[in-house]
Tab-separated table of C-alpha atoms in Angstrom:
chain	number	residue	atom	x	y	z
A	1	UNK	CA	33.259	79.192	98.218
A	2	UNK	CA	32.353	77.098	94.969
A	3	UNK	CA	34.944	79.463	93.060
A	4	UNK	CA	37.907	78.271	95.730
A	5	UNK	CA	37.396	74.763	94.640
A	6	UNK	CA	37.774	75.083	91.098
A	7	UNK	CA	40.969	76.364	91.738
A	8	UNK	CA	43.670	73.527	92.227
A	9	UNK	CA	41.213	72.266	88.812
A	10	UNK	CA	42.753	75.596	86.759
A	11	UNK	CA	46.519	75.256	88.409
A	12	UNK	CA	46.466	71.689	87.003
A	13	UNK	CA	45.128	72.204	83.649
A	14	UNK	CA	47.414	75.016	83.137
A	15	UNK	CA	49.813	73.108	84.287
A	16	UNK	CA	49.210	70.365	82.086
A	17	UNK	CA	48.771	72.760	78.838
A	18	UNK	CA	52.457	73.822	79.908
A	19	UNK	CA	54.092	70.712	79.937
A	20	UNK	CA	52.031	69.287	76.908
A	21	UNK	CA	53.506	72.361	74.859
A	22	UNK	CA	57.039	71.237	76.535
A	23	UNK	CA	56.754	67.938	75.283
A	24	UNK	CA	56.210	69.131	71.769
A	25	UNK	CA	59.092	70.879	71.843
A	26	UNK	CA	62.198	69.373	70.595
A	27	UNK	CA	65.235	69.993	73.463
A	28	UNK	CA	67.914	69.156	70.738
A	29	UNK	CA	66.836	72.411	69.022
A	30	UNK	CA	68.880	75.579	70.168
A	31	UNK	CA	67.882	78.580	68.496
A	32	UNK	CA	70.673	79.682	66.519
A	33	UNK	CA	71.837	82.883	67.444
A	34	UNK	CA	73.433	83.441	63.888
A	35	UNK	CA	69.955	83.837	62.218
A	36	UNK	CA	69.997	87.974	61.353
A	37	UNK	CA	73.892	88.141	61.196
A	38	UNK	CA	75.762	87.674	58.332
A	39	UNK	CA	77.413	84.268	57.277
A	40	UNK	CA	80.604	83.989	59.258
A	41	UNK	CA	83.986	84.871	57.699
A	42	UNK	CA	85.692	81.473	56.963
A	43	UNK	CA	88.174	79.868	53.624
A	44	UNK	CA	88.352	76.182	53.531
A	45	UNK	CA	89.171	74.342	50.609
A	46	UNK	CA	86.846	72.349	48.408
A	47	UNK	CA	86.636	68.842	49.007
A	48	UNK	CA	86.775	67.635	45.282
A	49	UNK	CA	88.835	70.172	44.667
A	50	UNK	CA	91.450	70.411	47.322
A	51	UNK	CA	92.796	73.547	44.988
A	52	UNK	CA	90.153	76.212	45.029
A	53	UNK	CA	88.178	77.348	48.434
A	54	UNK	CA	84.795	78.332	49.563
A	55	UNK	CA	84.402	81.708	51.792
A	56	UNK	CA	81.971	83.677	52.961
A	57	UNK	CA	81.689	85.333	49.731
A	58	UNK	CA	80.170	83.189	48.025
A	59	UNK	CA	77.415	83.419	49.882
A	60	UNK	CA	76.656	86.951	48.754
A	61	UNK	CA	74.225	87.684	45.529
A	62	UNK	CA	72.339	84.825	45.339
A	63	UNK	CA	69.798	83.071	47.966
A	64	UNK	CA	71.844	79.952	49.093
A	65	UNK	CA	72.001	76.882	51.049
A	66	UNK	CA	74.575	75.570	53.403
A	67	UNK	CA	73.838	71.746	54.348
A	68	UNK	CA	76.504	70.619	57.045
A	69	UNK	CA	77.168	66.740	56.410
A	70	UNK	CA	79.794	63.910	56.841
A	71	UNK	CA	80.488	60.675	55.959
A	72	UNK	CA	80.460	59.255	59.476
A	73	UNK	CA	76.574	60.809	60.526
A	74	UNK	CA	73.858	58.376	60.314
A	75	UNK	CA	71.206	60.504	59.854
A	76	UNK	CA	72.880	62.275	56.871
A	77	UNK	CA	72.464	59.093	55.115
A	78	UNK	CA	68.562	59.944	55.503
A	79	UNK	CA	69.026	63.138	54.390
A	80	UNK	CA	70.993	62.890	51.616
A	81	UNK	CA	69.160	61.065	48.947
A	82	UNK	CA	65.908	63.392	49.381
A	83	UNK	CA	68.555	66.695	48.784
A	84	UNK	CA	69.605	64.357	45.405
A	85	UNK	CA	66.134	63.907	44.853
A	86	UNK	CA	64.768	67.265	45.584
A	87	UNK	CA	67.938	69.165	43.690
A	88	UNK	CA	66.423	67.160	40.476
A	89	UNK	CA	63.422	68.644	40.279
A	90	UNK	CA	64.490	71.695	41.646
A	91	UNK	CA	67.023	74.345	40.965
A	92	UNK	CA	68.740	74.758	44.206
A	93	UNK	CA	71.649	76.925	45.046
A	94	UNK	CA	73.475	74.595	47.560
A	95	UNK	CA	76.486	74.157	48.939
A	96	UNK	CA	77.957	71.891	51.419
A	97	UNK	CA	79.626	71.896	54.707
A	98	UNK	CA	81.794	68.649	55.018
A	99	UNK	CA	82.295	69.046	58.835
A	100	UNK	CA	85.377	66.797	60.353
A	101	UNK	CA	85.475	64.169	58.023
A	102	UNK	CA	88.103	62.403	56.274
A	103	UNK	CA	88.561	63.886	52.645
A	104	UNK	CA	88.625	60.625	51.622
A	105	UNK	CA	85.561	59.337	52.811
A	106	UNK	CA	83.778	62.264	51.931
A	107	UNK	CA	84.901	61.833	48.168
A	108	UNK	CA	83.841	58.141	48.094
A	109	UNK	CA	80.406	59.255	49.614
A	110	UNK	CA	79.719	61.431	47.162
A	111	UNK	CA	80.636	59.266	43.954
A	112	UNK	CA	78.226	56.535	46.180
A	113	UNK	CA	75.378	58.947	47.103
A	114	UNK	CA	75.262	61.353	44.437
A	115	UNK	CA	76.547	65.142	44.436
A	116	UNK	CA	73.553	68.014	44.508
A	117	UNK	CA	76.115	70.507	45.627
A	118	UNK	CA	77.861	73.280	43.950
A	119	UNK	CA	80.641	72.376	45.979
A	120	UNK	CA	81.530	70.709	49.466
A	121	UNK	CA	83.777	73.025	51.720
A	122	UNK	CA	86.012	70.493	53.549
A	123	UNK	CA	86.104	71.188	57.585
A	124	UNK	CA	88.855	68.928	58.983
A	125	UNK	CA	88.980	70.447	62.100
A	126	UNK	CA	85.681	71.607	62.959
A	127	UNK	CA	87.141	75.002	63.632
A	128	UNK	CA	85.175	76.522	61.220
A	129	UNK	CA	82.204	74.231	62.096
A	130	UNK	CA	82.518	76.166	65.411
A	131	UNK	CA	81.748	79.581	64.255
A	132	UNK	CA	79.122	78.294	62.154
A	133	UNK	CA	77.735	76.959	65.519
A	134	UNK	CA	77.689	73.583	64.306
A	135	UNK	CA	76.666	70.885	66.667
A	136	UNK	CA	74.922	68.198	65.349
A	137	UNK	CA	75.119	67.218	61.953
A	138	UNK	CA	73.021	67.464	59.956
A	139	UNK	CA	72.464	71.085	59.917
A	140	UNK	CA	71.057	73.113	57.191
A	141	UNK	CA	71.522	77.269	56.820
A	142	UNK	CA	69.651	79.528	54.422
A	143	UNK	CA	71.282	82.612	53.491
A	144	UNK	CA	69.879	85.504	51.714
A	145	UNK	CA	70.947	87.531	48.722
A	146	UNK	CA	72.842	89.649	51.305
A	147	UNK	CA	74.561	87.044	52.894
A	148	UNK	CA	72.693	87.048	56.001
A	149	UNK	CA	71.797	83.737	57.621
A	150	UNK	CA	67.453	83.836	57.985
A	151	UNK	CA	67.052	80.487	58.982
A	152	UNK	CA	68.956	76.899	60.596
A	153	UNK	CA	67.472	73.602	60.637
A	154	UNK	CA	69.138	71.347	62.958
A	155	UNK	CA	68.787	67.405	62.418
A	156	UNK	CA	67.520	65.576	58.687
A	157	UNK	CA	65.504	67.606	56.123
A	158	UNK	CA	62.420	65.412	55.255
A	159	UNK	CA	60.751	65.925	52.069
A	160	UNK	CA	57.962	67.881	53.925
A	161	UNK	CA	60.230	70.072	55.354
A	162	UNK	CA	61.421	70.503	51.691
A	163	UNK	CA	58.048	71.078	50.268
A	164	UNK	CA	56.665	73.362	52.851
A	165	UNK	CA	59.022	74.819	54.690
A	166	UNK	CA	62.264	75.152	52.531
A	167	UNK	CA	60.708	76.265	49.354
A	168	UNK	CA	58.414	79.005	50.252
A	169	UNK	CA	61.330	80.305	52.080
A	170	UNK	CA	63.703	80.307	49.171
A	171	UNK	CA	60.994	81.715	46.950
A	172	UNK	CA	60.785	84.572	49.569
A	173	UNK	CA	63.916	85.319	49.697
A	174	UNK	CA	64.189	85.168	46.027
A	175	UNK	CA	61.278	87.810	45.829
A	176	UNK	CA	63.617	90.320	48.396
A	177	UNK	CA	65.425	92.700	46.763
B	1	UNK	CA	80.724	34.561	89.122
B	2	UNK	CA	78.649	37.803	91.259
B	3	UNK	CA	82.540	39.012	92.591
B	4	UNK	CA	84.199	39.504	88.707
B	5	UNK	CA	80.995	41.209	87.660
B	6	UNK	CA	81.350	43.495	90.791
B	7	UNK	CA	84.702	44.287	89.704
B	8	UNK	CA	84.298	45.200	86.368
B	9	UNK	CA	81.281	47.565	87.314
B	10	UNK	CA	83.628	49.284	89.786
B	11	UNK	CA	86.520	49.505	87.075
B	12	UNK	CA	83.937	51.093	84.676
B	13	UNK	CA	83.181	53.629	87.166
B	14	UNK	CA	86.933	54.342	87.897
B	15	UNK	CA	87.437	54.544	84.404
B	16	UNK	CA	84.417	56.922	83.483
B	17	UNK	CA	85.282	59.014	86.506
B	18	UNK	CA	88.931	59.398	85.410
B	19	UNK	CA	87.700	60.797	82.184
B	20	UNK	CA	87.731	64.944	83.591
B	21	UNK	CA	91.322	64.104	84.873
B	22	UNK	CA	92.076	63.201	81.402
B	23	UNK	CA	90.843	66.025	79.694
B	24	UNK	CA	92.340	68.208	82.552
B	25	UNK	CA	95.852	66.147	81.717
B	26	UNK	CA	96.276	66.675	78.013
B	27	UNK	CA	96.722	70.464	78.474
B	28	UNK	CA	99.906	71.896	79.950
B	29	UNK	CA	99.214	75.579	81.183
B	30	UNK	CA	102.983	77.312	82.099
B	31	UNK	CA	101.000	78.951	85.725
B	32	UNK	CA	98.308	78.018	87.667
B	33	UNK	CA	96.012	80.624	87.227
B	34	UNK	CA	95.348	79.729	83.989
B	35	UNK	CA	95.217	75.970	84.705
B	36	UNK	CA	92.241	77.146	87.253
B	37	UNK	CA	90.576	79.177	84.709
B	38	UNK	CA	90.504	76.936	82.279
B	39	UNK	CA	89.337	74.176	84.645
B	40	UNK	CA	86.268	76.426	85.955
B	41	UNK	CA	85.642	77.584	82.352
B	42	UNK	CA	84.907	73.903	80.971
B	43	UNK	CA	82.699	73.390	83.740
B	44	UNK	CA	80.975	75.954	82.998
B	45	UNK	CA	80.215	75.842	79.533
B	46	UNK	CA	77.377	72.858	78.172
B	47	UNK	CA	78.382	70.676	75.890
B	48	UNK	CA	75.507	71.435	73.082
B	49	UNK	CA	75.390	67.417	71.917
B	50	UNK	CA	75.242	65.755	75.215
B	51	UNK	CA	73.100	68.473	76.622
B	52	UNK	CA	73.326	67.768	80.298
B	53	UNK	CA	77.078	67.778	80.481
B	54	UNK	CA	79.884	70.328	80.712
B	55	UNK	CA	82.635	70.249	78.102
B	56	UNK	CA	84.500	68.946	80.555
B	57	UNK	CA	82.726	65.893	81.313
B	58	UNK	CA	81.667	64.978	77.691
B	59	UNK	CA	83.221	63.097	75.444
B	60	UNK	CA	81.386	64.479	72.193
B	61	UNK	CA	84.123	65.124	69.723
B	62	UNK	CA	82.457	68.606	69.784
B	63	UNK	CA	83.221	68.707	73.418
B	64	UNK	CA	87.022	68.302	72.644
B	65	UNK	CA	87.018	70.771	70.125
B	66	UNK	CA	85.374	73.619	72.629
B	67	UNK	CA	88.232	72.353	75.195
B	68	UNK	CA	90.535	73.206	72.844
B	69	UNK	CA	89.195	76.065	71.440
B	70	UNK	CA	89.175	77.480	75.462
B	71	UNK	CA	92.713	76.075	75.981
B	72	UNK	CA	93.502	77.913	72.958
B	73	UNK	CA	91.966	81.522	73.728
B	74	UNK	CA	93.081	81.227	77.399
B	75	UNK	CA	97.025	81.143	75.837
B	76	UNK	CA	96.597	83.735	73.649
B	77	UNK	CA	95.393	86.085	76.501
B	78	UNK	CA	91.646	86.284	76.081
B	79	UNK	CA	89.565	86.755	79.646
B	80	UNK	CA	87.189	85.061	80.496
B	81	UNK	CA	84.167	86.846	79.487
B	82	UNK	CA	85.695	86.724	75.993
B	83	UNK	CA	85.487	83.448	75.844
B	84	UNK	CA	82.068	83.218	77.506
B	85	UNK	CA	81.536	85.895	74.490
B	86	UNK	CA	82.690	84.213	71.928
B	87	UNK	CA	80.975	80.790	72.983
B	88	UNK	CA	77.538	82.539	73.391
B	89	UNK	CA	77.673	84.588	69.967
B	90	UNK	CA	77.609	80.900	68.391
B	91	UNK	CA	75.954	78.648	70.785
B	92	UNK	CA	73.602	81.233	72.463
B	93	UNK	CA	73.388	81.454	76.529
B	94	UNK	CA	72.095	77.688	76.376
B	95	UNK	CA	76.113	76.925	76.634
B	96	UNK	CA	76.516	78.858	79.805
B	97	UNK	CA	75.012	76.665	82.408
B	98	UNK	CA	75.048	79.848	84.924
B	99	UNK	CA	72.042	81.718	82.362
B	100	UNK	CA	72.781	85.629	82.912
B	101	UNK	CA	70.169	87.434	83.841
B	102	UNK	CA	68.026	89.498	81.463
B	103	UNK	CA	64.671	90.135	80.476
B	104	UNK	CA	64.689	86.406	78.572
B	105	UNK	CA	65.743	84.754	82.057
B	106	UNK	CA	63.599	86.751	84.503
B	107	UNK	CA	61.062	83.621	84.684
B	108	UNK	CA	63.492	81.337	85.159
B	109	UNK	CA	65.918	83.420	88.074
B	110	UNK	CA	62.757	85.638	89.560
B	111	UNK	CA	59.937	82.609	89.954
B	112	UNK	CA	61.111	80.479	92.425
B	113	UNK	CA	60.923	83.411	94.441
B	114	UNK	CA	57.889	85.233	93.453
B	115	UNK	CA	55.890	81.738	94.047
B	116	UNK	CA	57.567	81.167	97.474
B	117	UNK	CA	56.206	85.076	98.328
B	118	UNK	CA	52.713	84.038	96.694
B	119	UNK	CA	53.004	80.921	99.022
B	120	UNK	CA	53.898	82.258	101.709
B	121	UNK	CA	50.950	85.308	101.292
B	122	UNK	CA	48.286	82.337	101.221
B	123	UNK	CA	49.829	80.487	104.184
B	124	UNK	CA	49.838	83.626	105.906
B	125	UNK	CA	45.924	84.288	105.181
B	126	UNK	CA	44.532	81.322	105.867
B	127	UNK	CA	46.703	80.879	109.006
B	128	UNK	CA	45.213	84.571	110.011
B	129	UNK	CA	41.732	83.018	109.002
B	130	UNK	CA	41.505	79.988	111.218
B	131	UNK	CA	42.274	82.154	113.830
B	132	UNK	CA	39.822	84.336	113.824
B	133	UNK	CA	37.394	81.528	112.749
B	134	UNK	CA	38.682	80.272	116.369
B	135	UNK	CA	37.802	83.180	118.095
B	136	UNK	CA	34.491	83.903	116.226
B	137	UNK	CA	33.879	80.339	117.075
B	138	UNK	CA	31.721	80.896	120.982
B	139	UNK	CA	28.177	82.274	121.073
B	140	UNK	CA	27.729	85.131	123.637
B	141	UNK	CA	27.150	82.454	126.393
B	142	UNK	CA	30.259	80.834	126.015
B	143	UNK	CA	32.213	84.041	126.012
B	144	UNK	CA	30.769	85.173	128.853
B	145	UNK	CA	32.129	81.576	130.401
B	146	UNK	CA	35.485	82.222	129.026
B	147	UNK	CA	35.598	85.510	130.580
B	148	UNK	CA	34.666	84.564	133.847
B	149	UNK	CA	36.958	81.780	133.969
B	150	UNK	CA	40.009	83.580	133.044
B	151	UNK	CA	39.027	86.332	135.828
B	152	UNK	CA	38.645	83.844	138.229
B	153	UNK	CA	42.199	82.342	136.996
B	154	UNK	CA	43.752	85.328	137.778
B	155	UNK	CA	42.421	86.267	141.326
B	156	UNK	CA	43.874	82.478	141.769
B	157	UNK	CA	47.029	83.599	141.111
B	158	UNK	CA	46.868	86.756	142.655
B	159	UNK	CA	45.717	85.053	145.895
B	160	UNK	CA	48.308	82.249	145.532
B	161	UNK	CA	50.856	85.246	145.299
B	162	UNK	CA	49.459	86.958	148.090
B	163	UNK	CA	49.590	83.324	150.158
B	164	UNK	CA	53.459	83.269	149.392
């Protein structure tokens, strides 16, 4: 009889470790479902240079990033100067996504915020943007030597994200053959 | 002062509500088959920003962008589950807002169900067990006075049938 009353007790603290884990969770995070498969095939042209393009293939050889940013997001402007800051100090193979922006704008933001990519592709439809899965900027993909997307990071980098998060990974990758 | 500020709420909602005709109007179809496709497609399909509205209701620039993309594959032929397809490969199943169902869904599609059974087992015991607790209830005594009085209620009857 004692055991029956303890009952409705366990429901509700399981019940309450549930939705405490919930809560913890952030909702705005969708799993990507590129993460395995390799980058997808796209050719947009550079935003500095208007003249020569970034593909898929240069994503294969080397461990890269792929940080999705625009002029217009908010948050980017977070973002931004710790991928300056962290590029300083550290060698970083990255390239960015300028997702429907004016090329314009983007050019101007660039000369004002500092430039720690290789290059920006320039997405002025999105279309691209789509098959990356883009949808919120910022967004930030790591790619393997192989070209394989292993991980997405969806909203601003901090710097502890950088520091313990982004930098084993890259060293792990690095390490792959 | 209270009547203009009336008004204006109800324009607002006229004008928010005329936003899915919008959407619907910027895209000529040449039959209506594919007009109704494309119509229960972008309800169907979450808009991944504003996550509790279709692409249809949204009006996330990303939103456009998949209502074009749809407009787009349903011209150049592409069924449905194509585009489903093609929208899942990049947004995973969190875009459909029907979730197929597969081992990753079985919680969510199979639990309502399996707790209304578990329910409905308890409700079903412990409606079986106050019952019996009922009848358990009378010493020997008292059944015997139970017995004898539903005896004597049926000679009644029998002798009020007999009187007939």
């Amino acid at each position: 009889m004692k055991m029956k009353a303890v009952i409705p007790l366990l429901v509700f603290i399981v019940l309450v470790i549930l939705l405490g884990y919930g809560l913890t969770r952030d909702p705005k995070e969708i799993p990507s479902p590129l993460i395995g498969k390799p980058v997808p095939v796209f050719k947009l042209a550079k935003v500095l240079k208007p003249n020569e393009n970034i593909s898929n293939l240069n994503f294969v050889g080397q461990v890269s990033i792929l940080n999705v940013w625009a002029s217009w997001c908010a948050s980017c402007r977070v973002e931004h100067p710790i991928i300056v800051e962290f590029a300083k100090k550290h060698p970083l193979n990255i390239y960015g996504f300028n997702y429907k922006d004016q090329r314009s704008d983007a050019i101007r933001w660039l000369k004002y915020y500092g430039d720690p990519y290789i290059a920006s592709a320039y997405d002025v439809t999105g279309s691209a943007g789509i098959d990356w899965g883009v949808y919120g900027v910022p967004e930030t993909f790591i790619i393997d030597k192989k070209g394989i997307i292993r991980y997405k990071k969806v909203g601003p980098m901090t710097k502890e994200f950088m520091e313990n998060t982004l930098l084993p990974l890259l060293k792990k990758l690095e390490n792959e053959s | 002062m209270k009547k203009s500020r009336i008004c204006l709420t109800g324009l607002l909602f006229i004008l928010l509500s005329s936003n899915c005709l919008a959407a619907m109007n910027l895209y000529h179809f040449e039959d209506e088959t594919k007009k109704a496709r494309f119509k229960t497609l972008i309800h169907e399909l979450r808009c991944t920003v504003c996550q509790n509205q279709t692409i249809a209701d949204s009006n996330a620039d990303l939103a456009k962008d998949l209502r074009d993309k749809v407009y787009k594959m349903i011209q150049d032929g592409k069924t449905d589950e194509e585009i489903k397809d093609f929208m899942v490969s990049r947004f995973t199943d969190f875009v459909l807002y029907n979730p197929p169902l597969k081992p990753g869904t079985y919680v969510l599609w199979l639990g309502p169900g399996i707790l209304l059974i578990i329910a409905i087992f308890f409700l079903y015991r412990n409606i079986r067990r106050k019952e019996l607790e009922q009848q358990n209830d009378f010493d020997e005594s008292q059944k015997q006075r139970i017995a004898n009085l539903l005896t004597e209620n049926t000679t009644d009857e029998k002798s009020k049938g007999l009187d007939k």
